[in-house]
Short mmCIF file of C-alpha atoms in Angstrom, two decimals:
data_model
loop_
_atom_site.label_atom_id
_atom_site.label_comp_id
_atom_site.label_asym_id
_atom_site.label_seq_id
_atom_site.Cartn_x
_atom_site.Cartn_y
_atom_site.Cartn_z
CA UNK D 1 -0.01 -0.18 0.20
CA UNK D 2 0.95 3.37 -0.76
CA UNK D 3 0.44 6.10 2.17
CA UNK D 4 0.69 9.20 2.03
CA UNK D 5 0.56 11.36 5.46
CA UNK D 6 0.20 14.99 5.75
CA UNK D 7 1.81 17.01 9.08
CA UNK D 8 2.82 20.20 9.64
CA UNK D 9 6.01 19.65 11.00
CA UNK D 10 8.24 15.82 10.83
CA UNK D 11 11.48 14.55 12.41
CA UNK D 12 13.33 16.16 14.61
CA UNK D 13 11.36 18.93 13.48
CA UNK D 14 9.71 20.22 17.03
CA UNK D 15 10.74 17.35 18.34
CA UNK D 16 8.96 17.02 21.66
CA UNK D 17 5.59 17.87 20.35
CA UNK D 18 3.07 15.13 20.58
CA UNK D 19 2.08 14.96 16.68
CA UNK D 20 5.66 14.33 15.29
CA UNK D 21 6.69 11.81 17.26
CA UNK D 22 3.10 9.28 16.59
CA UNK D 23 3.81 10.37 13.17
CA UNK D 24 7.51 9.07 13.53
CA UNK D 25 6.04 5.89 14.93
CA UNK D 26 2.90 5.11 12.67
CA UNK D 27 5.21 6.13 9.47
CA UNK D 28 8.41 3.56 10.62
CA UNK D 29 6.29 0.96 11.83
CA UNK D 30 4.04 1.20 8.21
CA UNK D 31 6.85 0.35 6.53
CA UNK D 32 8.64 -2.78 8.30
CA UNK D 33 5.15 -3.81 7.52
CA UNK D 34 6.15 -3.47 3.63
CA UNK D 35 4.28 -0.38 3.12
CA UNK D 36 5.56 2.72 0.87
CA UNK D 37 5.19 5.11 2.64
CA UNK D 38 5.74 9.68 2.19
CA UNK D 39 5.37 12.25 4.39
CA UNK D 40 4.35 15.17 2.76
CA UNK D 41 5.77 18.85 5.21
CA UNK D 42 7.16 21.61 6.09
CA UNK D 43 10.87 22.74 7.18
CA UNK D 44 9.55 23.65 10.47
CA UNK D 45 12.59 23.40 13.03
CA UNK D 46 10.30 24.53 15.57
CA UNK D 47 8.48 27.66 16.57
CA UNK D 48 10.89 30.12 15.66
CA UNK D 49 13.53 28.86 13.18
CA UNK D 50 13.42 26.43 9.61
CA UNK D 51 15.08 22.76 9.75
CA UNK D 52 18.33 23.41 7.55
CA UNK D 53 18.19 20.52 5.79
CA UNK D 54 17.55 19.38 2.52
CA UNK D 55 13.97 19.15 0.79
CA UNK D 56 14.15 15.28 0.36
CA UNK D 57 15.55 12.69 2.41
CA UNK D 58 15.01 9.57 3.43
CA UNK D 59 14.79 8.73 7.21
CA UNK D 60 13.93 5.07 8.78
CA UNK D 61 12.53 3.80 4.93
CA UNK D 62 10.37 6.88 4.69
CA UNK D 63 10.47 8.95 2.54
CA UNK D 64 9.87 12.95 3.48
CA UNK D 65 9.56 16.01 1.34
CA UNK D 66 9.85 18.80 3.12
CA UNK D 67 8.18 22.65 1.90
CA UNK D 68 9.70 26.01 3.13
CA UNK D 69 7.34 28.27 5.43
CA UNK D 70 6.24 31.57 3.82
CA UNK D 71 6.47 33.50 7.82
CA UNK D 72 8.17 31.26 10.16
CA UNK D 73 6.82 33.81 12.42
CA UNK D 74 3.51 32.40 12.11
CA UNK D 75 4.52 28.91 13.72
CA UNK D 76 5.21 30.86 17.15
CA UNK D 77 2.86 33.49 16.97
CA UNK D 78 -0.58 31.20 16.35
CA UNK D 79 0.90 27.29 15.58
CA UNK D 80 0.47 28.06 12.00
CA UNK D 81 2.34 26.72 8.97
CA UNK D 82 2.25 28.78 5.47
CA UNK D 83 3.85 26.34 3.35
CA UNK D 84 4.71 27.50 0.02
CA UNK D 85 4.74 24.79 -3.28
CA UNK D 86 2.87 22.39 -1.15
CA UNK D 87 -0.66 22.12 -3.31
CA UNK D 88 1.67 21.27 -6.50
CA UNK D 89 4.01 18.26 -4.60
CA UNK D 90 0.38 16.90 -4.16
CA UNK D 91 -1.08 17.06 -7.41
CA UNK D 92 2.72 15.57 -8.78
CA UNK D 93 2.36 12.55 -5.86
CA UNK D 94 -0.61 11.60 -5.48
CA UNK D 95 -2.07 10.09 -8.19
CA UNK D 96 0.80 7.90 -6.92
CA UNK D 97 -1.24 7.18 -3.08
CA UNK D 98 -3.74 4.83 -2.37
CA UNK D 99 -4.69 6.17 0.69
CA UNK D 100 -3.73 10.24 1.94
CA UNK D 101 -3.43 10.26 5.92
CA UNK D 102 -3.49 14.12 7.51
CA UNK D 103 -2.30 14.56 10.79
CA UNK D 104 -3.58 18.40 12.80
CA UNK D 105 -7.38 18.99 11.42
CA UNK D 106 -6.99 22.97 11.26
CA UNK D 107 -4.18 23.99 8.83
CA UNK D 108 -3.15 25.13 5.77
CA UNK D 109 -1.58 21.71 4.68
CA UNK D 110 -5.58 20.50 5.05
CA UNK D 111 -6.77 23.59 2.94
CA UNK D 112 -4.02 22.91 -0.22
CA UNK D 113 -3.84 19.35 -0.22
CA UNK D 114 -7.29 17.44 0.75
CA UNK D 115 -9.18 19.33 -2.56
CA UNK D 116 -6.08 17.81 -4.73
CA UNK D 117 -7.06 14.42 -3.11
CA UNK D 118 -10.40 14.41 -3.56
CA UNK D 119 -10.34 15.20 -7.16
CA UNK D 120 -8.31 11.84 -7.83
CA UNK D 121 -10.45 10.30 -5.64
CA UNK D 122 -8.07 8.83 -3.28
CA UNK D 123 -9.52 8.29 0.69
CA UNK D 124 -8.65 10.91 3.31
CA UNK D 125 -7.90 9.92 7.00
CA UNK D 126 -7.40 12.47 9.87
CA UNK D 127 -5.90 11.73 12.93
CA UNK D 128 -6.99 14.82 15.07
CA UNK D 129 -3.98 14.63 17.86
CA UNK D 130 -6.69 15.62 20.43
CA UNK D 131 -6.59 19.51 19.22
CA UNK D 132 -9.75 19.14 18.13
CA UNK D 133 -11.04 21.13 21.68
CA UNK D 134 -10.42 24.49 22.51
CA UNK D 135 -8.34 23.56 26.24
CA UNK D 136 -5.42 23.02 23.62
CA UNK D 137 -5.06 26.34 23.08
CA UNK D 138 -5.36 28.92 20.43
CA UNK D 139 -8.99 28.81 21.12
CA UNK D 140 -10.13 32.61 19.47
CA UNK D 141 -8.29 30.87 16.17
CA UNK D 142 -10.54 27.72 16.06
CA UNK D 143 -13.84 29.40 16.11
CA UNK D 144 -13.38 31.60 13.40
CA UNK D 145 -11.38 28.83 11.29
CA UNK D 146 -14.69 26.56 12.53
CA UNK D 147 -16.95 29.73 10.79
CA UNK D 148 -15.01 29.98 8.19
CA UNK D 149 -13.04 26.52 6.54
CA UNK D 150 -13.93 23.74 8.91
CA UNK D 151 -17.00 23.01 7.49
CA UNK D 152 -15.72 22.62 3.71
CA UNK D 153 -12.43 20.04 4.85
CA UNK D 154 -14.39 18.35 6.81
CA UNK D 155 -16.69 17.44 3.99
CA UNK D 156 -13.47 15.72 2.51
CA UNK D 157 -12.91 13.26 5.39
CA UNK D 158 -13.71 9.61 5.21
CA UNK D 159 -12.52 8.68 8.14
CA UNK D 160 -11.76 9.94 11.51
CA UNK D 161 -8.94 8.36 13.57
CA UNK D 162 -9.53 9.12 17.14
CA UNK D 163 -7.14 8.27 20.21
CA UNK D 164 -9.54 8.19 22.98
CA UNK D 165 -13.16 7.70 22.61
CA UNK D 166 -13.65 10.78 24.32
CA UNK D 167 -11.82 12.47 20.97
CA UNK D 168 -13.92 10.16 19.56
CA UNK D 169 -17.07 11.29 20.43
CA UNK D 170 -16.49 15.47 20.63
CA UNK D 171 -14.59 14.34 16.79
CA UNK D 172 -18.81 12.59 15.87
CA UNK D 173 -20.76 15.83 17.71
CA UNK D 174 -18.26 18.53 15.67
CA UNK D 175 -18.38 17.11 12.59
CA UNK D 176 -22.44 17.34 12.94
CA UNK D 177 -21.79 20.52 13.52
CA UNK D 178 -20.63 21.28 10.07
CA UNK D 179 -23.55 20.17 8.03
CA UNK D 180 -24.33 16.47 5.98
CA UNK D 181 -21.89 15.10 3.96
CA UNK D 182 -22.98 12.19 0.84
CA UNK D 183 -21.09 9.53 1.58
CA UNK D 184 -21.44 9.82 5.61
CA UNK D 185 -17.94 10.02 7.80
CA UNK D 186 -16.85 6.92 9.55
CA UNK D 187 -14.81 7.04 12.66
CA UNK D 188 -13.08 5.15 14.92
CA UNK D 189 -10.31 4.55 18.06
CA UNK D 190 -6.68 3.80 17.92
CA UNK D 191 -4.24 5.12 20.46
CA UNK D 192 -0.71 6.66 20.14
CA UNK D 193 1.35 3.81 19.94
CA UNK D 194 5.63 3.45 21.41
CA UNK D 195 8.85 1.44 20.74
CA UNK D 196 9.13 -0.95 22.92
CA UNK D 197 12.82 -1.34 22.13
CA UNK D 198 15.62 1.20 23.21
CA UNK D 199 14.80 1.30 27.02
CA UNK D 200 16.41 -1.03 29.64
CA UNK D 201 19.83 0.05 29.66
CA UNK D 202 22.27 0.68 32.61
CA UNK D 203 24.77 2.61 31.54
CA UNK D 204 22.78 5.20 30.38
CA UNK D 205 21.29 5.61 33.87
CA UNK D 206 24.89 5.73 35.03
CA UNK D 207 25.79 8.15 32.48
CA UNK D 208 22.97 9.76 33.28
CA UNK D 209 22.87 10.70 36.39
CA UNK D 210 26.31 11.14 36.97
CA UNK D 211 25.76 14.45 34.26
CA UNK D 212 22.41 16.02 36.01
CA UNK D 213 24.51 14.83 39.68
CA UNK D 214 21.67 13.13 41.27
CA UNK D 215 22.91 10.71 42.67
CA UNK D 216 21.20 7.27 43.87
CA UNK D 217 17.45 9.75 44.82
CA UNK D 218 14.94 8.08 43.51
CA UNK D 219 13.75 10.55 40.87
CA UNK D 220 10.62 12.45 39.85
CA UNK D 221 10.70 12.75 35.43
CA UNK D 222 8.50 15.30 33.29
CA UNK D 223 9.72 15.41 30.26
CA UNK D 224 7.65 17.84 27.69
CA UNK D 225 7.33 21.33 26.08
CA UNK D 226 7.61 23.44 29.29
CA UNK D 227 4.34 25.47 28.44
CA UNK D 228 1.39 26.67 30.61
CA UNK D 229 -0.93 23.73 29.77
CA UNK D 230 1.64 21.32 31.14
CA UNK D 231 0.85 22.32 34.46
CA UNK D 232 4.77 21.80 35.90
CA UNK D 233 3.51 24.21 38.13
CA UNK D 234 1.33 22.25 39.66
CA UNK D 235 3.70 19.40 39.86
CA UNK D 236 6.79 21.75 41.15
CA UNK D 237 4.59 22.63 44.05
CA UNK D 238 3.66 18.96 44.71
CA UNK D 239 7.26 17.66 44.66
CA UNK D 240 7.58 20.80 47.38
CA UNK D 241 4.54 19.88 49.52
CA UNK D 242 5.72 16.16 48.98
CA UNK D 243 8.85 16.27 51.34
CA UNK D 244 10.34 13.47 50.14
CA UNK D 245 13.74 14.34 51.53
CA UNK D 246 16.33 12.29 49.05
CA UNK D 247 14.11 12.69 46.17
CA UNK D 248 15.06 14.64 42.89
CA UNK D 249 12.37 16.40 40.62
CA UNK D 250 13.85 15.99 36.93
CA UNK D 251 12.23 18.54 34.06
CA UNK D 252 13.00 17.57 30.82
CA UNK D 253 11.57 20.00 28.06
CA UNK D 254 12.40 22.90 25.61
CA UNK D 255 10.91 25.80 27.16
CA UNK D 256 8.10 27.35 25.74
CA UNK D 257 8.11 30.96 27.49
CA UNK D 258 7.75 29.20 30.90
CA UNK D 259 11.11 29.01 32.66
CA UNK D 260 11.39 31.66 34.71
CA UNK D 261 9.05 31.81 36.36
CA UNK D 262 9.25 28.28 36.48
CA UNK D 263 12.49 28.41 38.27
CA UNK D 264 10.81 30.82 40.47
CA UNK D 265 8.87 28.83 41.84
CA UNK D 266 11.39 26.24 42.27
CA UNK D 267 13.38 28.93 44.62
CA UNK D 268 16.85 27.62 44.04
CA UNK D 269 15.90 24.00 45.68
CA UNK D 270 18.79 21.58 44.64
CA UNK D 271 16.24 18.62 44.24
CA UNK D 272 15.05 20.28 41.07
CA UNK D 273 17.13 19.62 38.27
CA UNK D 274 16.10 22.27 34.79
CA UNK D 275 18.09 20.00 31.63
CA UNK D 276 16.49 21.65 29.05
CA UNK D 277 15.51 19.73 25.59
CA UNK D 278 17.32 16.17 25.60
CA UNK D 279 16.88 14.43 22.87
CA UNK D 280 19.20 10.88 21.45
CA UNK D 281 20.32 9.09 24.39
CA UNK D 282 19.80 11.50 26.66
CA UNK D 283 16.47 11.39 26.80
CA UNK D 284 16.74 7.33 27.14
CA UNK D 285 18.98 8.72 29.77
CA UNK D 286 16.75 10.57 31.74
CA UNK D 287 13.92 7.30 31.36
CA UNK D 288 16.83 5.22 32.06
CA UNK D 289 17.62 7.60 35.55
CA UNK D 290 13.83 7.91 36.57
CA UNK D 291 11.44 6.12 39.04
CA UNK D 292 8.34 7.55 38.63
CA UNK D 293 7.03 9.68 35.61
CA UNK D 294 4.30 12.47 36.46
CA UNK D 295 2.18 14.75 34.00
CA UNK D 296 -0.31 16.99 35.84
CA UNK D 297 -1.73 18.66 31.81
CA UNK D 298 -4.87 19.39 30.19
CA UNK D 299 -6.25 18.61 27.06
CA UNK D 300 -4.00 16.41 26.01
CA UNK D 301 -4.85 13.88 23.31
CA UNK D 302 -2.67 10.82 24.29
CA UNK D 303 0.61 12.13 25.45
CA UNK D 304 3.27 9.55 24.25
CA UNK D 305 5.83 10.80 26.84
CA UNK D 306 3.94 8.96 29.58
CA UNK D 307 3.88 6.37 27.00
CA UNK D 308 7.58 5.57 27.24
CA UNK D 309 7.84 6.00 30.44
CA UNK D 310 5.42 3.25 30.56
CA UNK D 311 7.74 1.19 27.94
CA UNK D 312 10.77 1.99 30.08
CA UNK D 313 8.64 0.98 33.13
CA UNK D 314 7.99 3.36 34.65
CA UNK D 315 5.24 3.90 37.16
CA UNK D 316 2.70 7.36 35.99
CA UNK D 317 1.39 9.78 38.28
CA UNK D 318 -1.19 11.01 35.33
CA UNK D 319 -4.09 13.64 35.65
CA UNK D 320 -7.53 13.03 33.81
CA UNK D 321 -6.13 15.31 31.08
CA UNK D 322 -4.02 12.65 29.47
CA UNK D 323 -6.44 9.89 28.76
CA UNK D 324 -4.87 7.12 29.55
CA UNK D 325 -7.35 5.69 32.76
CA UNK D 326 -6.09 2.12 31.69
CA UNK D 327 -3.45 3.06 33.83
CA UNK D 328 -5.06 2.35 36.83
CA UNK D 329 -6.79 -0.21 35.87
CA UNK D 330 -4.13 -1.66 34.95
CA UNK D 331 -2.23 -1.31 38.65
CA UNK D 332 0.74 0.74 35.95
CA UNK D 333 0.25 4.11 37.89
CA UNK D 334 -2.04 6.63 39.83
CA UNK D 335 -4.63 9.08 37.70
CA UNK D 336 -5.12 11.48 39.85
CA UNK D 337 -7.14 15.17 39.66
CA UNK D 338 -4.84 18.03 38.95
CA UNK D 339 -4.41 19.51 42.17
CA UNK D 340 -1.20 20.30 43.85
CA UNK D 341 -2.56 18.42 47.11
CA UNK D 342 -3.21 14.90 44.77
CA UNK D 343 -0.37 14.96 42.91
CA UNK D 344 1.35 15.29 46.41
CA UNK D 345 0.17 12.51 47.87
CA UNK D 346 0.46 10.74 44.75
CA UNK D 347 4.56 11.00 44.99
CA UNK D 348 4.36 10.22 48.83
CA UNK D 349 2.87 6.96 47.66
CA UNK D 350 5.81 6.20 45.47
CA UNK D 351 8.91 7.74 45.67
CA UNK D 352 8.93 6.48 49.88
CA UNK D 353 8.03 2.55 48.72
CA UNK D 354 10.21 0.96 46.27
CA UNK D 355 8.46 -2.03 46.49
CA UNK D 356 4.72 -0.11 45.39
CA UNK D 357 7.23 1.16 42.37
CA UNK D 358 8.63 -1.16 41.45
CA UNK D 359 5.28 -3.62 41.55
CA UNK D 360 3.98 -1.11 39.39
CA UNK D 361 6.85 -0.22 36.72
CA UNK D 362 6.29 -3.55 35.46
CA UNK D 363 2.65 -3.77 35.20
CA UNK D 364 3.14 -0.20 33.01
CA UNK D 365 5.39 -2.41 31.09
CA UNK D 366 3.01 -4.63 30.17
CA UNK D 367 0.23 -2.45 29.03
CA UNK D 368 3.00 -0.36 26.88
CA UNK D 369 3.02 -3.69 25.23
CA UNK D 370 -0.47 -5.55 25.40
CA UNK D 371 -1.48 -2.20 24.14
CA UNK D 372 0.39 0.40 22.50
CA UNK D 373 3.57 -1.55 20.85
CA UNK D 374 3.53 0.29 16.97
CA UNK D 375 3.56 -2.69 15.36
CA UNK D 376 -0.01 -4.14 16.41
CA UNK D 377 -1.16 -0.23 16.20
CA UNK D 378 -0.41 -0.13 12.64
CA UNK D 379 -2.06 -3.69 11.99
CA UNK D 380 -4.98 -1.43 13.36
CA UNK D 381 -3.85 1.60 10.86
CA UNK D 382 -4.46 -0.98 7.83
CA UNK D 383 -8.01 -2.05 8.52
CA UNK D 384 -8.86 1.37 8.76
CA UNK D 385 -6.99 1.84 5.09
CA UNK D 386 -8.51 -1.22 4.02
CA UNK D 387 -11.61 -0.35 4.91
CA UNK D 388 -11.55 3.01 2.51
CA UNK D 389 -10.17 1.40 -0.22
#
């Protein structure tokens, strides 16, 4: 099967973004299952800059086509790409494509490329990645976009692939507001996936602990962008309130405006370590060196970082906004309200009981293997693609 994935940014662009990590794992898994996968994206590096690379390259067997942004600054201001010559590229490659799988809904890429696919009778699948609701930011822009542009794009979508049952219901309600379609759009639920391979590396943990002076203290890991929606402030307050003297809090991720306020909140506490953005062995080292993963976020689709933590055998402490309710069902961690008191209580339980951490960590790994391994996710995607063909 020949599959074209359409996404505003791609590896290593905006590398801490969940959409990037999700599309990366999805594309690689589909290639491993024998499919021909192309990524059509932009040259975005992060919220302000461009990626200085060839306009075409192959990564892990995936063909990647990057088109330049006309206004790179608009990525930072409104999270909106402005791709040049993308429609022309789509017109050239879509005649040889079986399925168009587009990622995120309210994008200029969809405005440019989906009408080309529709004109060629190429089926279109959409993964919103948890961005449909207003909690994920840009609420005013989304409202205007839905009034002017969303109904047109929605009419072209054949199948919406939600991450959770809640997102599926949200998508169905939103689609009804866009009007009827001659051929009804279908909806299904397929969660994010995770690579089960590159964890459990004791040398990485040893080197990482030495690099950031963590000693042998049980370490709580936050991994993600430092932005308001992640509520790292709640986690810092909860860690201080938990008052586990020998513990550490490791905050890993690129700053998106919150770092000064977070460092002020930490108050110079030597137990709280800010690493900045880490990739490759640094990211794996953070997972290997940690004892607990915590994320009190709001409006997450389904955080890849939490799935990676479970694959690394870490118990997780999450808010309901992470949409991973099966964590508690599987005994892989706690899902608690997004309050300082609730997170402080969860941290105390996990940090003071090594046996509980070990037991929950084993269950977390098993949950990742059974429900979130990329190969199984790719097989479910194949079923959707075949139903469209």
